[in-house]
XYZ file of C-alpha atoms in Angstrom:
726
model
C -67.711 -22.497 19.607
C -65.127 -21.728 17.036
C -62.944 -24.882 16.740
C -59.219 -23.722 17.106
C -56.997 -24.057 13.833
C -54.664 -27.166 13.643
C -51.515 -24.762 13.918
C -52.992 -23.503 17.373
C -53.539 -27.114 18.450
C -49.670 -28.004 17.716
C -48.925 -25.097 19.924
C -50.998 -25.913 22.777
C -49.802 -29.594 22.482
C -45.973 -28.164 22.434
C -46.659 -26.028 25.528
C -48.215 -29.000 27.484
C -44.971 -31.070 26.716
C -42.932 -28.080 27.761
C -44.423 -28.145 31.056
C -44.226 -31.790 31.682
C -40.574 -31.735 31.084
C -40.303 -28.902 33.605
C -42.183 -30.869 36.098
C -39.803 -33.750 35.527
C -36.580 -31.565 35.493
C -37.636 -30.170 38.965
C -38.702 -33.630 40.281
C -35.211 -34.681 39.600
C -33.399 -31.376 41.154
C -35.625 -32.180 44.145
C -34.225 -35.677 44.659
C -30.542 -34.383 44.507
C -31.614 -31.950 47.536
C -31.946 -35.106 49.624
C -28.450 -35.792 49.676
C -26.659 -32.256 49.259
C -23.185 -34.101 49.670
C -21.738 -35.079 46.489
C -18.378 -36.768 45.737
C -16.227 -34.923 42.957
C -12.675 -36.323 42.398
C -12.434 -37.294 45.944
C -13.265 -34.237 47.418
C -16.837 -33.515 48.907
C -18.521 -30.376 48.318
C -21.908 -29.016 48.947
C -24.498 -28.251 46.097
C -26.477 -25.146 46.651
C -30.065 -24.827 45.374
C -28.571 -21.768 43.131
C -25.944 -24.044 41.927
C -28.347 -26.671 40.950
C -30.753 -24.043 39.298
C -27.681 -23.000 37.406
C -27.201 -26.553 36.180
C -30.857 -26.897 35.079
C -30.694 -23.683 33.584
C -27.775 -24.986 31.518
C -29.493 -28.000 30.436
C -32.207 -25.821 28.920
C -30.762 -22.479 28.608
C -32.060 -20.968 25.360
C -28.671 -19.334 24.821
C -27.089 -22.810 24.735
C -28.536 -23.620 21.240
C -27.690 -20.377 19.885
C -23.875 -20.893 21.231
C -23.788 -24.236 19.288
C -25.023 -22.638 16.256
C -22.613 -19.839 16.549
C -19.500 -21.982 17.316
C -20.620 -24.397 14.273
C -20.734 -21.259 11.914
C -17.286 -20.159 13.022
C -15.630 -23.643 12.826
C -17.390 -24.448 9.286
C -16.404 -21.153 7.763
C -12.851 -21.316 9.441
C -11.970 -24.413 7.625
C -13.538 -22.945 4.222
C -11.667 -19.612 4.550
C -8.198 -21.420 5.343
C -8.929 -23.693 2.208
C -10.227 -21.159 -0.160
C -8.177 -18.009 0.995
C -4.633 -19.207 2.071
C -3.181 -15.911 1.403
C -5.299 -14.249 4.193
C -2.756 -13.107 6.832
C -4.740 -11.341 9.724
C -1.609 -10.395 11.607
C 0.667 -9.797 8.611
C 2.403 -6.449 9.304
C 4.537 -5.909 6.195
C 1.349 -5.393 3.968
C -1.674 -3.165 4.185
C -4.613 -4.991 5.787
C -6.711 -7.055 3.305
C -10.313 -5.685 2.505
C -12.697 -8.604 2.591
C -15.215 -8.873 -0.070
C -17.622 -11.277 1.781
C -18.180 -12.738 5.514
C -15.841 -15.694 4.762
C -15.118 -16.657 8.436
C -18.804 -16.226 9.533
C -17.729 -13.525 12.006
C -20.529 -10.987 10.666
C -23.119 -13.689 10.812
C -22.382 -14.692 14.462
C -22.383 -10.643 15.447
C -25.784 -10.713 13.854
C -26.839 -13.790 16.040
C -25.619 -12.200 18.976
C -27.714 -8.931 18.230
C -30.898 -11.134 17.932
C -30.034 -12.815 21.417
C -29.605 -9.407 22.819
C -33.187 -8.080 21.526
C -34.845 -11.307 22.791
C -32.904 -10.826 26.123
C -31.162 -14.378 26.083
C -27.500 -13.071 25.889
C -25.110 -14.030 28.264
C -21.478 -13.079 28.729
C -20.726 -16.127 26.918
C -22.291 -15.091 23.829
C -20.493 -12.064 23.836
C -17.118 -14.052 24.002
C -17.777 -16.114 21.162
C -18.492 -12.986 19.103
C -15.478 -11.099 20.295
C -13.285 -14.334 19.839
C -14.415 -14.365 16.199
C -13.702 -10.584 15.717
C -10.466 -10.957 17.343
C -9.412 -13.589 15.193
C -9.600 -11.434 12.239
C -6.723 -9.310 13.370
C -6.076 -6.392 11.006
C -8.511 -7.755 8.262
C -11.019 -4.964 7.203
C -14.360 -4.980 5.840
C -17.389 -2.833 4.639
C -20.555 -2.421 6.603
C -23.832 -2.096 5.024
C -23.419 1.705 4.864
C -20.240 1.107 2.909
C -18.013 2.339 6.020
C -14.525 0.318 6.318
C -14.282 -0.990 9.534
C -11.956 -3.288 11.530
C -12.539 -5.786 14.591
C -11.790 -3.063 17.008
C -14.556 -0.894 15.465
C -17.154 -3.456 15.913
C -15.997 -4.754 19.463
C -16.429 -1.444 20.780
C -20.363 -1.110 20.532
C -20.582 -4.698 21.799
C -18.351 -4.129 24.980
C -20.363 -1.207 25.800
C -23.592 -3.002 25.816
C -22.193 -5.935 27.847
C -20.590 -3.436 30.397
C -23.779 -1.853 30.911
C -25.787 -4.805 31.139
C -23.485 -6.249 33.630
C -22.592 -2.900 35.335
C -19.079 -3.352 34.803
C -19.051 -6.996 36.251
C -17.377 -8.757 33.671
C -14.529 -11.022 33.466
C -10.877 -10.647 32.677
C -11.523 -13.257 29.602
C -13.941 -11.061 27.823
C -11.608 -8.018 28.406
C -8.627 -9.628 27.239
C -10.557 -10.493 23.901
C -11.312 -6.908 23.442
C -7.599 -5.905 24.110
C -6.620 -8.264 21.645
C -8.865 -6.692 18.954
C -7.404 -3.169 20.108
C -3.839 -4.569 19.618
C -4.383 -6.421 16.622
C -5.947 -3.322 14.645
C -3.613 -0.663 16.145
C -2.077 1.582 13.670
C -0.701 4.985 13.170
C -2.867 5.551 10.026
C -6.346 7.483 10.447
C -5.898 8.681 13.893
C -7.679 5.591 14.971
C -6.002 5.737 18.617
C -6.943 1.938 19.566
C -3.770 2.063 21.909
C -5.584 4.785 24.006
C -8.932 2.995 23.801
C -6.997 -0.268 25.064
C -5.461 1.964 27.826
C -8.877 3.211 28.772
C -10.284 -0.190 28.940
C -7.671 -1.256 31.438
C -8.432 1.812 33.511
C -12.195 0.785 33.845
C -10.947 -2.763 34.865
C -8.906 -1.381 37.681
C -11.734 0.759 38.527
C -14.323 -2.199 38.791
C -11.726 -4.273 40.387
C -11.388 -6.790 37.478
C -8.442 -8.972 37.702
C -5.489 -7.745 35.366
C -3.167 -10.489 34.144
C 0.107 -10.598 32.112
C -2.069 -11.097 28.895
C -3.951 -8.046 29.651
C -0.775 -5.896 29.790
C 0.956 -7.615 26.884
C -2.147 -6.465 24.654
C -1.680 -3.053 25.723
C 2.147 -3.246 25.074
C 1.331 -4.434 21.552
C -1.385 -1.998 20.958
C 1.178 1.063 21.769
C 3.633 -0.659 19.675
C 1.743 -1.236 16.747
C 0.623 2.478 16.897
C 4.091 3.824 16.628
C 4.575 5.890 13.406
C 7.465 5.137 11.029
C 10.301 7.869 11.612
C 8.381 9.486 14.360
C 10.034 10.684 17.699
C 9.022 7.569 19.682
C 6.195 8.640 22.194
C 4.002 5.280 21.227
C 7.495 3.251 21.833
C 7.969 4.851 25.075
C 4.347 4.070 26.170
C 5.029 0.407 25.130
C 8.152 0.322 26.932
C 6.292 1.666 30.152
C 3.891 -0.826 30.072
C 6.269 -3.499 29.251
C 8.137 -2.766 32.419
C 4.967 -3.000 34.438
C 4.310 -6.394 33.144
C 7.788 -7.718 33.654
C 7.434 -6.614 37.644
C 4.015 -8.325 37.842
C 3.905 -11.422 35.314
C 7.302 -12.128 34.027
C 5.996 -15.177 31.950
C 8.840 -16.151 29.591
C 6.541 -16.844 26.589
C 4.536 -13.711 26.954
C 7.991 -11.710 27.552
C 9.352 -12.775 24.411
C 6.209 -11.974 22.366
C 6.061 -8.637 23.895
C 9.920 -7.995 23.285
C 9.126 -8.790 19.603
C 6.406 -5.742 19.474
C 8.773 -3.437 21.392
C 11.630 -4.169 18.827
C 9.290 -3.291 15.996
C 8.306 -0.133 17.657
C 11.736 1.165 18.357
C 12.841 0.302 14.696
C 10.441 2.852 13.610
C 11.720 5.730 15.625
C 13.967 8.448 14.528
C 15.077 9.698 17.984
C 18.860 9.026 18.450
C 17.999 6.617 21.563
C 15.894 4.204 19.358
C 18.755 2.326 18.036
C 20.089 1.610 21.162
C 17.113 0.705 22.691
C 16.515 -1.890 19.831
C 19.911 -3.440 20.348
C 19.333 -3.995 24.112
C 15.851 -5.713 23.407
C 17.354 -7.652 20.465
C 19.986 -8.780 22.629
C 17.760 -10.223 25.324
C 15.656 -12.032 22.823
C 18.645 -13.476 21.763
C 19.566 -14.622 25.450
C 16.086 -16.059 25.859
C 15.866 -17.755 22.618
C 19.469 -18.220 21.261
C 19.351 -19.119 17.436
C 15.411 -19.249 17.494
C 15.362 -15.482 16.912
C 13.702 -15.029 13.458
C 14.036 -13.119 10.424
C 11.471 -10.496 11.483
C 13.309 -9.871 14.590
C 16.500 -9.324 12.874
C 14.793 -7.229 10.210
C 13.481 -4.738 12.793
C 16.777 -4.501 14.685
C 18.382 -3.707 11.166
C 15.856 -1.233 10.236
C 16.432 0.651 13.771
C 19.910 1.266 12.717
C 19.005 2.347 9.194
C 16.962 5.158 10.668
C 20.123 6.814 12.063
C 22.352 8.985 10.134
C 26.123 8.431 9.896
C 28.237 5.605 8.262
C 28.802 3.646 11.406
C 25.275 3.309 11.776
C 24.990 2.001 8.298
C 28.153 -0.371 9.537
C 26.042 -1.777 12.230
C 23.017 -2.397 10.116
C 25.142 -3.909 7.472
C 26.581 -6.342 10.151
C 23.232 -7.663 11.462
C 22.251 -8.115 7.835
C 25.322 -10.550 7.109
C 24.730 -11.976 10.629
C 21.047 -12.838 9.826
C 22.346 -14.282 6.180
C 24.587 -16.568 8.266
C 21.654 -17.658 10.678
C 19.603 -18.413 7.475
C 22.443 -20.509 5.813
C 22.924 -22.452 8.990
C 19.276 -23.151 9.688
C 19.325 -25.228 6.140
C 17.369 -22.219 4.849
C 14.447 -22.826 6.819
C 11.301 -20.401 6.400
C 11.391 -18.958 10.010
C 15.003 -17.614 9.278
C 14.396 -16.529 5.788
C 15.820 -12.696 5.338
C 13.234 -10.147 4.509
C 13.742 -8.003 1.599
C 12.814 -4.907 3.537
C 15.804 -5.358 5.912
C 18.207 -5.211 2.221
C 16.160 -2.253 1.217
C 16.762 -0.475 4.581
C 20.672 -0.959 4.416
C 20.756 0.186 0.839
C 19.026 3.290 1.980
C 21.216 3.880 4.775
C 24.363 3.390 2.625
C 22.814 5.738 -0.106
C 22.286 8.564 2.693
C 26.011 8.279 3.313
C 26.748 8.601 -0.335
C 28.462 4.964 -0.419
C 26.986 3.887 -3.296
C 29.566 1.469 -3.648
C 28.208 -0.321 -0.530
C 24.598 0.092 -1.474
C 25.056 -1.778 -4.763
C 26.966 -4.169 -3.018
C 23.928 -5.260 -0.863
C 21.743 -4.885 -3.901
C 23.528 -7.637 -5.773
C 23.952 -9.637 -2.527
C 20.199 -9.688 -2.170
C 20.063 -10.686 -6.131
C 22.530 -13.853 -5.286
C 20.235 -15.046 -2.408
C 17.175 -14.577 -4.691
C 18.446 -17.436 -6.558
C 17.969 -19.487 -3.694
C 14.753 -18.000 -2.389
C 12.685 -15.947 -4.754
C 11.083 -14.003 -2.023
C 14.504 -12.487 -1.181
C 14.879 -11.545 -4.801
C 15.245 -7.552 -5.378
C 12.135 -5.947 -6.425
C 11.766 -2.456 -8.027
C 12.123 -0.954 -4.490
C 15.284 -2.532 -3.753
C 16.735 -1.178 -7.276
C 15.037 2.186 -7.094
C 16.719 2.770 -3.727
C 20.173 2.350 -5.590
C 18.872 4.493 -8.491
C 18.054 7.258 -6.274
C 21.549 7.195 -4.689
C 23.216 7.311 -8.261
C 21.041 10.681 -9.343
C 22.701 12.254 -6.016
C 26.160 11.249 -6.827
C 28.881 13.815 -7.838
C 29.806 12.006 -11.033
C 26.780 12.192 -12.975
C 28.139 11.099 -16.140
C 29.337 7.594 -14.538
C 26.073 7.548 -12.354
C 23.969 8.052 -15.449
C 25.772 4.734 -17.313
C 25.521 2.604 -14.211
C 21.624 3.746 -14.197
C 21.172 2.758 -17.581
C 22.809 -0.638 -16.955
C 20.686 -1.296 -13.973
C 17.525 -0.276 -15.693
C 18.684 -2.517 -18.590
C 18.625 -5.470 -16.242
C 15.358 -4.742 -14.608
C 13.673 -4.667 -17.875
C 15.240 -8.123 -18.724
C 14.568 -9.844 -15.485
C 11.043 -8.349 -15.091
C 9.886 -11.171 -17.685
C 10.896 -13.836 -15.164
C 10.333 -11.999 -11.805
C 7.288 -9.396 -12.359
C 8.117 -7.571 -9.074
C 11.375 -6.149 -10.664
C 9.385 -4.429 -13.203
C 10.472 -0.771 -13.575
C 7.700 1.584 -12.187
C 6.934 5.282 -12.566
C 9.693 6.297 -10.085
C 12.482 4.263 -11.926
C 11.913 6.153 -15.017
C 11.343 9.321 -13.258
C 14.740 8.799 -11.861
C 16.405 8.065 -15.196
C 14.761 11.165 -16.913
C 16.408 13.356 -14.174
C 19.606 11.585 -14.373
C 19.617 12.497 -18.238
C 18.407 16.251 -17.565
C 21.250 16.597 -15.063
C 24.003 14.903 -17.297
C 24.801 17.893 -19.252
C 25.349 15.649 -22.061
C 24.713 17.140 -25.699
C 21.848 14.830 -26.261
C 20.419 14.902 -22.927
C 17.076 16.256 -23.722
C 16.352 14.242 -26.656
C 17.049 11.025 -24.499
C 15.146 12.276 -21.941
C 12.273 12.340 -23.908
C 12.865 8.949 -25.532
C 12.391 7.582 -21.976
C 8.699 8.647 -22.227
C 8.313 6.322 -25.277
C 10.618 3.485 -23.943
C 8.733 3.028 -20.556
C 5.571 2.325 -22.528
C 7.215 -0.045 -25.052
C 9.354 -2.195 -22.829
C 7.528 -1.961 -19.252
C 4.141 -0.977 -20.511
C 3.991 1.787 -17.780
C 1.996 5.016 -18.929
C 4.067 8.189 -18.340
C 2.414 10.463 -16.002
C 1.891 14.235 -16.230
C 4.705 14.458 -13.667
C 7.333 12.480 -16.013
C 5.964 15.010 -18.899
C 6.406 17.777 -16.490
C 10.284 16.964 -15.793
C 10.886 16.840 -19.370
C 9.011 19.938 -20.504
C 10.616 22.044 -17.196
C 14.262 20.898 -18.602
C 13.311 22.250 -21.920
C 12.202 25.553 -20.160
C 15.537 25.930 -18.324
C 17.338 26.079 -21.693
C 18.725 29.377 -23.103
C 16.433 29.164 -26.407
C 14.032 26.582 -25.826
C 11.994 24.772 -28.548
C 8.656 26.155 -27.758
C 6.999 23.846 -30.225
C 8.472 20.695 -28.806
C 7.220 21.625 -25.493
C 3.856 22.383 -27.134
C 3.978 18.913 -29.020
C 4.743 17.134 -25.492
C 1.832 18.829 -23.892
C -0.522 17.522 -26.754
C 0.837 14.004 -26.318
C 0.010 13.982 -22.841
C -3.399 15.037 -23.373
C -3.852 12.109 -25.983
C -3.103 9.772 -23.002
C -6.447 8.498 -21.482
C -5.097 7.750 -17.945
C -3.556 11.245 -17.391
C -4.211 14.791 -18.007
C -1.911 17.991 -17.949
C -1.918 19.969 -14.878
C -1.153 23.722 -14.345
C 2.539 22.749 -14.022
C 2.379 21.462 -17.350
C 0.776 24.559 -18.838
C 3.119 26.742 -17.105
C 6.209 24.861 -18.125
C 5.250 25.096 -21.661
C 4.289 28.911 -21.373
C 7.597 29.405 -19.775
C 9.173 27.809 -22.876
C 7.560 30.229 -24.954
C 8.698 33.056 -22.957
C 12.369 32.205 -23.494
C 11.899 31.199 -27.092
C 13.045 33.117 -30.422
C 9.994 31.574 -32.022
C 8.033 34.393 -33.960
C 4.722 32.665 -32.748
C 5.714 31.896 -28.930
C 3.803 34.907 -27.860
C 0.847 33.616 -29.531
C 1.307 29.935 -28.202
C 1.641 31.035 -24.755
C -1.124 33.267 -24.697
C -3.389 30.442 -26.251
C -2.293 27.873 -23.626
C -3.264 30.504 -20.568
C -6.561 30.659 -21.923
C -6.868 27.052 -22.317
C -5.783 26.246 -19.074
C -8.142 29.002 -17.775
C -11.168 27.549 -19.686
C -10.519 24.005 -18.643
C -10.642 25.282 -14.859
C -13.609 27.345 -15.334
C -15.263 24.301 -16.789
C -14.363 21.718 -14.178
C -13.317 23.571 -11.175
C -10.376 21.349 -11.035
C -7.669 23.068 -8.759
C -5.095 21.190 -10.616
C -5.447 23.046 -13.408
C -6.289 26.478 -12.012
C -3.870 29.239 -13.564
C -1.406 30.590 -10.750
C 0.821 33.599 -10.305
C 3.433 32.015 -12.235
C 1.174 30.813 -14.775
C 0.296 34.721 -15.371
C 3.874 35.995 -15.178
C 5.295 33.577 -17.550
C 2.327 34.474 -19.972
C 3.120 38.308 -19.640
C 6.940 37.242 -20.361
C 5.601 35.292 -23.481
C 3.609 37.961 -24.722
C 6.632 40.288 -24.418
C 8.796 38.354 -26.757
C 6.895 40.048 -29.522
C 6.178 43.565 -28.033
C 3.810 45.086 -30.675
C 1.185 47.513 -29.320
C -1.553 45.103 -29.180
C 0.700 42.738 -27.076
C 1.604 45.469 -24.772
C -2.106 46.057 -24.303
C -2.626 42.356 -23.896
C 0.166 42.060 -21.020
C -1.512 44.938 -19.081
C -4.859 43.164 -19.493
C -3.345 39.838 -18.123
C -1.644 41.648 -15.094
C -5.000 43.493 -14.474
C -6.911 39.916 -14.472
C -4.511 38.571 -12.307
C -4.871 41.247 -9.591
C -8.681 41.270 -9.933
C -8.912 37.404 -9.206
C -7.045 37.441 -6.374
C -8.627 40.547 -4.777
C -11.846 38.337 -5.485
C -10.759 34.873 -4.221
C -8.030 35.996 -2.049
C -6.378 32.958 -3.024
C -2.579 32.799 -1.769
C -1.329 31.087 -5.017
C -2.565 34.247 -7.077
C -1.162 36.901 -4.667
C 0.971 39.213 -6.862
C 4.415 39.817 -6.802
C 6.733 42.429 -8.178
C 7.463 40.467 -11.222
C 4.425 40.424 -13.398
C 4.386 44.249 -13.090
C 8.103 44.682 -14.131
C 7.490 42.315 -16.931
C 4.470 44.522 -18.082
C 6.643 47.603 -17.848
C 9.493 45.927 -19.866
C 7.067 44.772 -22.701
C 6.035 48.390 -23.000
C 9.604 49.548 -22.901
C 10.418 47.254 -25.906
C 7.139 48.317 -27.820
C 7.694 49.234 -31.437
C 5.470 51.419 -33.418
C 4.604 54.886 -34.227
C 5.147 57.700 -31.919
C 1.448 57.511 -30.792
C 1.730 53.839 -30.084
C 4.717 54.272 -28.109
C 2.913 56.890 -26.272
C 0.232 54.672 -25.309
C 2.682 52.021 -24.351
C 4.469 54.642 -21.940
C 1.165 55.354 -20.470
C 0.496 51.597 -19.650
C 3.947 51.668 -18.280
C 3.100 54.674 -16.223
C -0.057 53.051 -14.705
C 1.859 49.912 -13.935
C 4.826 51.772 -12.220
C 2.429 53.886 -10.064
C 0.725 50.915 -8.996
C 3.603 49.231 -7.585
C 4.538 52.313 -5.470
C 0.992 52.766 -4.204
C 0.550 48.934 -3.613
C -0.120 47.699 -0.035
C 1.137 44.098 -1.117
C 4.370 44.853 -3.132
C 7.122 47.397 -3.440
C 9.225 48.596 -6.111
C 12.713 46.464 -6.534
C 15.791 47.186 -8.522
C 14.314 45.943 -11.745
C 11.134 48.203 -11.508
C 13.350 51.366 -11.295
C 15.612 49.775 -14.243
C 12.514 49.103 -16.494
C 11.112 52.875 -15.544
C 14.334 54.220 -16.936
C 14.227 51.825 -19.814
C 10.670 53.133 -20.788
C 11.336 56.875 -20.334
C 14.583 56.309 -22.649
C 12.791 54.273 -25.140
C 9.462 55.709 -25.372
C 9.648 59.415 -24.723
C 11.338 62.084 -26.694
C 13.978 64.055 -25.097
C 12.403 67.065 -22.950
C 11.133 68.080 -19.778
C 8.827 65.145 -19.081
C 11.232 62.672 -19.646
C 13.852 64.414 -17.479
C 11.389 64.746 -14.768
C 10.350 60.878 -14.887
C 14.032 59.946 -14.959
C 15.209 62.527 -12.024
C 12.591 61.687 -9.664
C 12.637 57.913 -10.212
C 16.396 58.047 -9.435
C 16.075 59.942 -6.311
C 13.605 57.255 -5.174
C 16.059 54.389 -6.127
C 19.033 55.901 -4.356
C 16.926 56.775 -1.552
C 15.884 52.909 -1.334
C 19.608 51.875 -1.866
C 18.062 49.807 -5.016
C 20.728 50.858 -7.409
C 21.965 47.768 -8.918
C 23.879 47.069 -11.966
C 20.996 46.414 -14.141
C 19.537 49.622 -12.920
C 23.048 51.595 -13.729
C 23.092 50.378 -16.968
C 19.410 51.191 -18.034
C 19.879 54.467 -16.674
C 23.199 55.226 -18.676
C 22.225 53.453 -21.693
C 19.708 56.342 -22.915
C 19.745 59.303 -20.544
C 21.131 62.443 -22.240
C 24.900 63.209 -20.978
C 23.662 66.417 -19.283
C 21.261 64.606 -17.226
C 23.397 61.575 -16.555
C 26.424 63.392 -15.549
C 24.191 65.758 -13.265
C 22.777 62.482 -11.401
C 26.029 60.712 -10.931
C 28.012 63.769 -10.042
C 30.240 63.235 -13.191
C 32.406 66.173 -14.511
C 30.489 67.630 -17.559
C 33.324 67.304 -19.831
C 33.118 63.446 -19.368
C 32.825 61.386 -22.554
C 29.730 58.951 -22.447
C 32.006 56.234 -23.461
C 33.831 56.576 -20.056
C 30.833 56.944 -17.771
C 28.904 54.276 -19.425
C 31.654 51.808 -18.047
C 30.584 52.932 -14.465
C 29.987 49.920 -11.887
C 28.863 49.773 -8.554
C 32.228 50.704 -7.241
C 32.005 53.982 -8.838
C 28.867 55.044 -6.862
C 28.098 55.665 -3.240
C 27.802 52.438 -1.357
C 24.371 53.443 0.217
C 22.853 53.606 -3.323
C 22.974 49.850 -3.598
C 22.698 48.861 -0.066
C 19.518 46.912 -0.196
C 20.275 45.191 -3.699
C 19.709 41.460 -3.162
């Protein structure tokens, strides 16, 4: 017979000892049954066999050891996380949730232990409660699952709660449900359409269906969830839901501590709403909070009350917000500058924005320097870049643009100087973007040169790389000039290409091409065409839609080619138009949908063509084809410029004769019938049309000298001829 191994022997001895222990335990239980009346705190109670079984089970319940291990993990990691990561604030609402890089509090390990307990069939409701408590304590923190999905406590609690609910057939405790509701509330957010408030509401409905006790804490979590799901500047549907459940809570469980906390959530919800009634609702809640706690209302509650008024338009609402801000500062000073009463910078920013909206820049700047003075006492209140940007943005909308520019320059100088001491004040892209716009709008003689210098200043002084958006603002400003410097615009494009962090987009390319289309530079047409082909090649190579040429790109490229209307460029302009139409028909991309402008510009290019008679005849054929396509198109129709350029083509490209007469006459009949005779149309008609034909079309006496009828205006022709001119 084969001898048992040493390992098998150990297992047998262990099983024997477990059997002996069980017999001993049962004998003790049996002795207790002899006297079923036990004394407990002076009150006699009967102990049933079931209770004794439960007692003996608790002593040797396999779940108990797991529970001790789970709690030990959470306790040890909690001390570690508080020591090593003091900046982690699970319930911080003013910042985006932190993304954890590791299981610093042991929660994920505890959830894993719970999963193992479920697998081996020893998990109890208490097991789930320990895991739920750990998860809910994480608040708004986020972390990554093994599949790299970013989750929060509410995401992890949902499957656990489902498993427990099914195992107990809905017969679970209020405590367990409240832990789940706490996680839903803490994670509730308007971002990402997560709908945690609706999930919390669904859980409470199930509790009612299963007759699980609803407590004040239960409803408070639901108020919390709806309040935190309220989106900024939204109409306030979530705030209304929070108010509904708050009213229900007040009727059933008017506990002062819970009520005060719920008031805070409600106040925050209403402070985000743009509805006209939101500010009044916030004011009522804030007044009740002060009635409950008096001077113990903190800075966060003051900030929310202030922000509620800043969402409303009108100088009187800005004044109310300003009054509360000054009151908050008084409370802070009266408290001896306590941390609890320390004003929040977001309140100052909100009041500045409210004054700016009313164009009271004097008041906005007053609040800015008030925050600056308080910052000398507490650095947390010191104005940051957002604060200054709010005032700068207000100045750019001021009527006195020259004075505004001077004030902006002084502020940005201050920001650049103080940012060495207070990095949060360092100017950012928005700051310099605002300054560039201010220079462009100033109409000062050297405005464009100064706007360009900002691109270099921001790199040298603040270390901020200019983005393609900033380059676009400068290049677009160049394009709006009467005779823009196409080479300067082209140089700025190449500078942007040299930056590693940013690349030109189609807006950049189109703006430079537009400069070419308005420039007197003899090489402008060549540069514009080259840039369109470059953008198209980049798009074909990368598939990046940000660089895909659009309708405007093709239109200004055709205009650029038209600046040098050689026979070859007339042909190129036509080819660009055909490519635009073909690409649109192939892709049906709305950004490429043609309008009348590119067709008109091809006709104008042809009308200006210089060369031999044969070359002009070829140009006229291109113009005729383009003109007929406009008339027969299903997506565009002729406008006044179509007819103006057609008259120009006939008069410039055709010799006097029957063809020219018919072309002008028939087009003029169509133009008058459509009511599209504009000043430009009339000018082009009279500029080159033979006298006999012109006087006939306009019903002018034959002996009228051209110097007379060429001065005709729209007032000299029937009103119906120009009825549809925009």
